[in-house]
PDB file of C-alpha atoms in Angstrom:
ATOM      1  CA  MET A   1     100.482 135.614 165.075  1.00 39.00           C
ATOM      2  CA  TRP A   2      99.629 134.632 161.507  1.00 45.00           C
ATOM      3  CA  ARG A   3      96.119 133.340 160.950  1.00 51.00           C
ATOM      4  CA  ASP A   4      94.991 130.654 158.518  1.00 77.00           C
ATOM      5  CA  TRP A   5      93.834 131.303 154.927  1.00 90.00           C
ATOM      6  CA  VAL A   6      92.859 134.909 154.423  1.00 94.00           C
ATOM      7  CA  ARG A   7      91.413 136.758 151.446  1.00 95.00           C
ATOM      8  CA  LEU A   8      93.773 139.214 149.783  1.00 97.00           C
ATOM      9  CA  CYS A   9      91.769 140.364 146.749  1.00 97.00           C
ATOM     10  CA  GLN A  10      89.971 139.260 143.602  1.00 97.00           C
ATOM     11  CA  VAL A  11      92.321 137.829 140.967  1.00 96.00           C
ATOM     12  CA  GLU A  12      91.242 140.431 138.396  1.00 96.00           C
ATOM     13  CA  GLU A  13      92.548 143.167 140.733  1.00 96.00           C
ATOM     14  CA  LEU A  14      96.113 141.947 140.088  1.00 97.00           C
ATOM     15  CA  ALA A  15      97.495 143.308 136.829  1.00 95.00           C
ATOM     16  CA  GLU A  16      99.724 141.129 134.656  1.00 96.00           C
ATOM     17  CA  GLY A  17     103.429 141.878 135.176  1.00 95.00           C
ATOM     18  CA  GLU A  18     102.881 143.830 138.366  1.00 96.00           C
ATOM     19  CA  ALA A  19     103.141 143.334 142.121  1.00 97.00           C
ATOM     20  CA  ARG A  20     100.856 144.441 144.923  1.00 97.00           C
ATOM     21  CA  GLY A  21     101.322 144.521 148.684  1.00 97.00           C
ATOM     22  CA  PHE A  22      98.713 143.576 151.275  1.00 97.00           C
ATOM     23  CA  ASP A  23      98.167 144.113 154.994  1.00 94.00           C
ATOM     24  CA  PRO A  24      96.042 141.050 155.832  1.00 93.00           C
ATOM     25  CA  LEU A  25      96.516 141.450 159.593  1.00 88.00           C
ATOM     26  CA  ASP A  26      95.626 145.171 159.652  1.00 92.00           C
ATOM     27  CA  GLU A  27      98.992 146.138 161.136  1.00 90.00           C
ATOM     28  CA  GLY A  28      99.270 149.400 159.210  1.00 92.00           C
ATOM     29  CA  GLN A  29     101.863 148.187 156.690  1.00 92.00           C
ATOM     30  CA  ASP A  30     102.042 145.534 153.995  1.00 93.00           C
ATOM     31  CA  SER A  31     103.369 142.194 155.213  1.00 92.00           C
ATOM     32  CA  VAL A  32     102.685 140.085 152.096  1.00 95.00           C
ATOM     33  CA  PHE A  33     102.993 140.822 148.386  1.00 96.00           C
ATOM     34  CA  VAL A  34     101.770 139.048 145.267  1.00 98.00           C
ATOM     35  CA  VAL A  35     103.317 139.143 141.792  1.00 98.00           C
ATOM     36  CA  ARG A  36     101.334 138.217 138.682  1.00 97.00           C
ATOM     37  CA  ARG A  37     103.455 137.120 135.743  1.00 94.00           C
ATOM     38  CA  GLY A  38     102.591 134.889 132.811  1.00 91.00           C
ATOM     39  CA  GLY A  39      99.171 134.318 134.346  1.00 88.00           C
ATOM     40  CA  ASP A  40     100.740 132.807 137.490  1.00 95.00           C
ATOM     41  CA  LEU A  41     100.508 134.339 140.959  1.00 97.00           C
ATOM     42  CA  VAL A  42     103.321 134.039 143.480  1.00 97.00           C
ATOM     43  CA  ALA A  43     103.449 135.495 147.004  1.00 97.00           C
ATOM     44  CA  TYR A  44     106.100 136.254 149.597  1.00 95.00           C
ATOM     45  CA  ARG A  45     106.424 137.890 152.997  1.00 94.00           C
ATOM     46  CA  ASP A  46     107.431 141.540 152.581  1.00 93.00           C
ATOM     47  CA  ILE A  47     110.767 141.246 154.359  1.00 91.00           C
ATOM     48  CA  CYS A  48     114.350 141.189 153.091  1.00 88.00           C
ATOM     49  CA  PRO A  49     116.421 138.199 154.298  1.00 88.00           C
ATOM     50  CA  HIS A  50     119.514 140.438 154.509  1.00 81.00           C
ATOM     51  CA  TYR A  51     118.139 142.359 157.455  1.00 73.00           C
ATOM     52  CA  GLY A  52     115.134 140.776 159.103  1.00 69.00           C
ATOM     53  CA  SER A  53     112.843 143.759 159.562  1.00 71.00           C
ATOM     54  CA  THR A  54     113.353 145.655 156.300  1.00 81.00           C
ATOM     55  CA  ALA A  55     110.417 145.902 153.918  1.00 84.00           C
ATOM     56  CA  LEU A  56     111.326 145.559 150.238  1.00 87.00           C
ATOM     57  CA  PRO A  57     109.688 148.488 148.384  1.00 89.00           C
ATOM     58  CA  TRP A  58     110.660 152.141 148.605  1.00 89.00           C
ATOM     59  CA  ARG A  59     107.035 153.109 147.948  1.00 92.00           C
ATOM     60  CA  LYS A  60     103.690 151.309 147.943  1.00 93.00           C
ATOM     61  CA  ASP A  61     103.715 148.283 145.595  1.00 95.00           C
ATOM     62  CA  ALA A  62     107.204 149.052 144.150  1.00 95.00           C
ATOM     63  CA  TYR A  63     108.452 145.460 144.463  1.00 94.00           C
ATOM     64  CA  LEU A  64     109.746 144.945 140.920  1.00 96.00           C
ATOM     65  CA  ASP A  65     112.589 146.447 138.926  1.00 95.00           C
ATOM     66  CA  ALA A  66     111.724 148.799 136.053  1.00 93.00           C
ATOM     67  CA  GLY A  67     111.546 145.925 133.561  1.00 94.00           C
ATOM     68  CA  GLY A  68     109.377 143.747 135.826  1.00 94.00           C
ATOM     69  CA  LYS A  69     111.992 140.973 135.699  1.00 96.00           C
ATOM     70  CA  ASP A  70     113.123 140.780 139.344  1.00 97.00           C
ATOM     71  CA  ILE A  71     111.910 141.571 142.840  1.00 96.00           C
ATOM     72  CA  ILE A  72     114.093 144.309 144.330  1.00 95.00           C
ATOM     73  CA  CYS A  73     114.963 145.322 147.894  1.00 92.00           C
ATOM     74  CA  SER A  74     115.165 149.094 147.744  1.00 90.00           C
ATOM     75  CA  ALA A  75     117.183 149.297 150.979  1.00 89.00           C
ATOM     76  CA  HIS A  76     119.982 146.888 150.050  1.00 85.00           C
ATOM     77  CA  GLY A  77     119.776 146.561 146.259  1.00 89.00           C
ATOM     78  CA  ALA A  78     119.238 142.808 146.447  1.00 93.00           C
ATOM     79  CA  ARG A  79     117.560 141.144 143.441  1.00 96.00           C
ATOM     80  CA  PHE A  80     115.292 138.105 143.779  1.00 96.00           C
ATOM     81  CA  ALA A  81     113.900 135.719 141.155  1.00 97.00           C
ATOM     82  CA  ILE A  82     110.134 136.131 140.944  1.00 97.00           C
ATOM     83  CA  ASP A  83     109.363 132.419 140.564  1.00 95.00           C
ATOM     84  CA  THR A  84     111.585 131.144 143.429  1.00 96.00           C
ATOM     85  CA  GLY A  85     112.314 134.119 145.689  1.00 96.00           C
ATOM     86  CA  LEU A  86     116.035 133.265 145.517  1.00 97.00           C
ATOM     87  CA  CYS A  87     118.442 136.196 145.830  1.00 96.00           C
ATOM     88  CA  THR A  88     120.485 136.349 142.627  1.00 96.00           C
ATOM     89  CA  ALA A  89     122.474 139.517 143.398  1.00 95.00           C
ATOM     90  CA  GLY A  90     123.210 141.657 146.440  1.00 92.00           C
ATOM     91  CA  PRO A  91     124.192 141.218 150.073  1.00 91.00           C
ATOM     92  CA  CYS A  92     121.974 138.183 150.698  1.00 91.00           C
ATOM     93  CA  LEU A  93     123.081 136.172 147.638  1.00 93.00           C
ATOM     94  CA  GLY A  94     121.762 132.605 147.856  1.00 92.00           C
ATOM     95  CA  GLU A  95     119.168 133.373 150.536  1.00 93.00           C
ATOM     96  CA  SER A  96     115.443 133.443 149.735  1.00 95.00           C
ATOM     97  CA  LEU A  97     112.317 135.396 150.445  1.00 94.00           C
ATOM     98  CA  ILE A  98     109.759 133.619 152.640  1.00 93.00           C
ATOM     99  CA  PRO A  99     107.044 132.135 150.398  1.00 94.00           C
ATOM    100  CA  VAL A 100     103.347 132.468 151.146  1.00 94.00           C
ATOM    101  CA  PRO A 101     101.193 129.707 149.625  1.00 94.00           C
ATOM    102  CA  LEU A 102      98.200 130.917 147.645  1.00 94.00           C
ATOM    103  CA  GLN A 103      94.886 129.426 146.648  1.00 93.00           C
ATOM    104  CA  LEU A 104      92.335 130.673 144.144  1.00 94.00           C
ATOM    105  CA  SER A 105      88.724 130.190 145.198  1.00 93.00           C
ATOM    106  CA  ASP A 106      85.929 129.251 142.795  1.00 93.00           C
ATOM    107  CA  GLU A 107      84.776 132.876 143.076  1.00 96.00           C
ATOM    108  CA  GLY A 108      88.184 134.193 141.939  1.00 95.00           C
ATOM    109  CA  GLU A 109      89.357 135.229 145.393  1.00 96.00           C
ATOM    110  CA  VAL A 110      93.119 135.104 146.044  1.00 97.00           C
ATOM    111  CA  LEU A 111      93.635 133.447 149.431  1.00 96.00           C
ATOM    112  CA  ALA A 112      96.920 133.300 151.359  1.00 95.00           C
ATOM    113  CA  ASP A 113      97.985 130.723 153.944  1.00 92.00           C
ATOM    114  CA  LEU A 114      99.677 132.959 156.479  1.00 87.00           C
ATOM    115  CA  ASN A 115     100.728 130.096 158.745  1.00 83.00           C
ATOM    116  CA  SER A 116     102.880 128.277 156.223  1.00 66.00           C
ATOM    117  CA  ASN A 117     106.569 128.685 155.410  1.00 57.00           C
ATOM    118  CA  ASN A 118     106.695 125.537 153.311  1.00 53.00           C
ATOM    119  CA  SER A 119     106.723 126.312 149.611  1.00 50.00           C
ATOM    120  CA  VAL A 120     106.217 129.061 147.079  1.00 49.00           C
ATOM    121  CA  GLY A 121     102.529 129.578 146.561  1.00 51.00           C
ATOM    122  CA  VAL A 122     102.207 129.614 142.787  1.00 53.00           C
ATOM    123  CA  VAL A 123      98.670 129.712 141.455  1.00 55.00           C
ATOM    124  CA  LYS A 124      98.276 128.984 137.746  1.00 51.00           C
TER     125      LYS A 124
END
């Protein structure tokens, strides 16, 4: 069961143009990942919509293509837009990643709302 807002990290721990996975429920594998691009943060559940239990990266934190332009599913080759989570190529074309809303605390903590499936959590 997903809990309410949980701390993922400090914002300065997220490098520009990179993605990082998190295991906020201590399940032994990342279940959420955050991408930082253009100063914005966006988060999604670490699961491919093509096959419901497949994690996206082939190794820890390898969520983006080599150019850092798209999110990639290493198992199926699907490509997803970073800002929307929409699949733009691959077997799940038109489907989307599950967004995880984010919040930035006054202390610079990145917080995730693990109970929500409502909208992409972009923090500017």
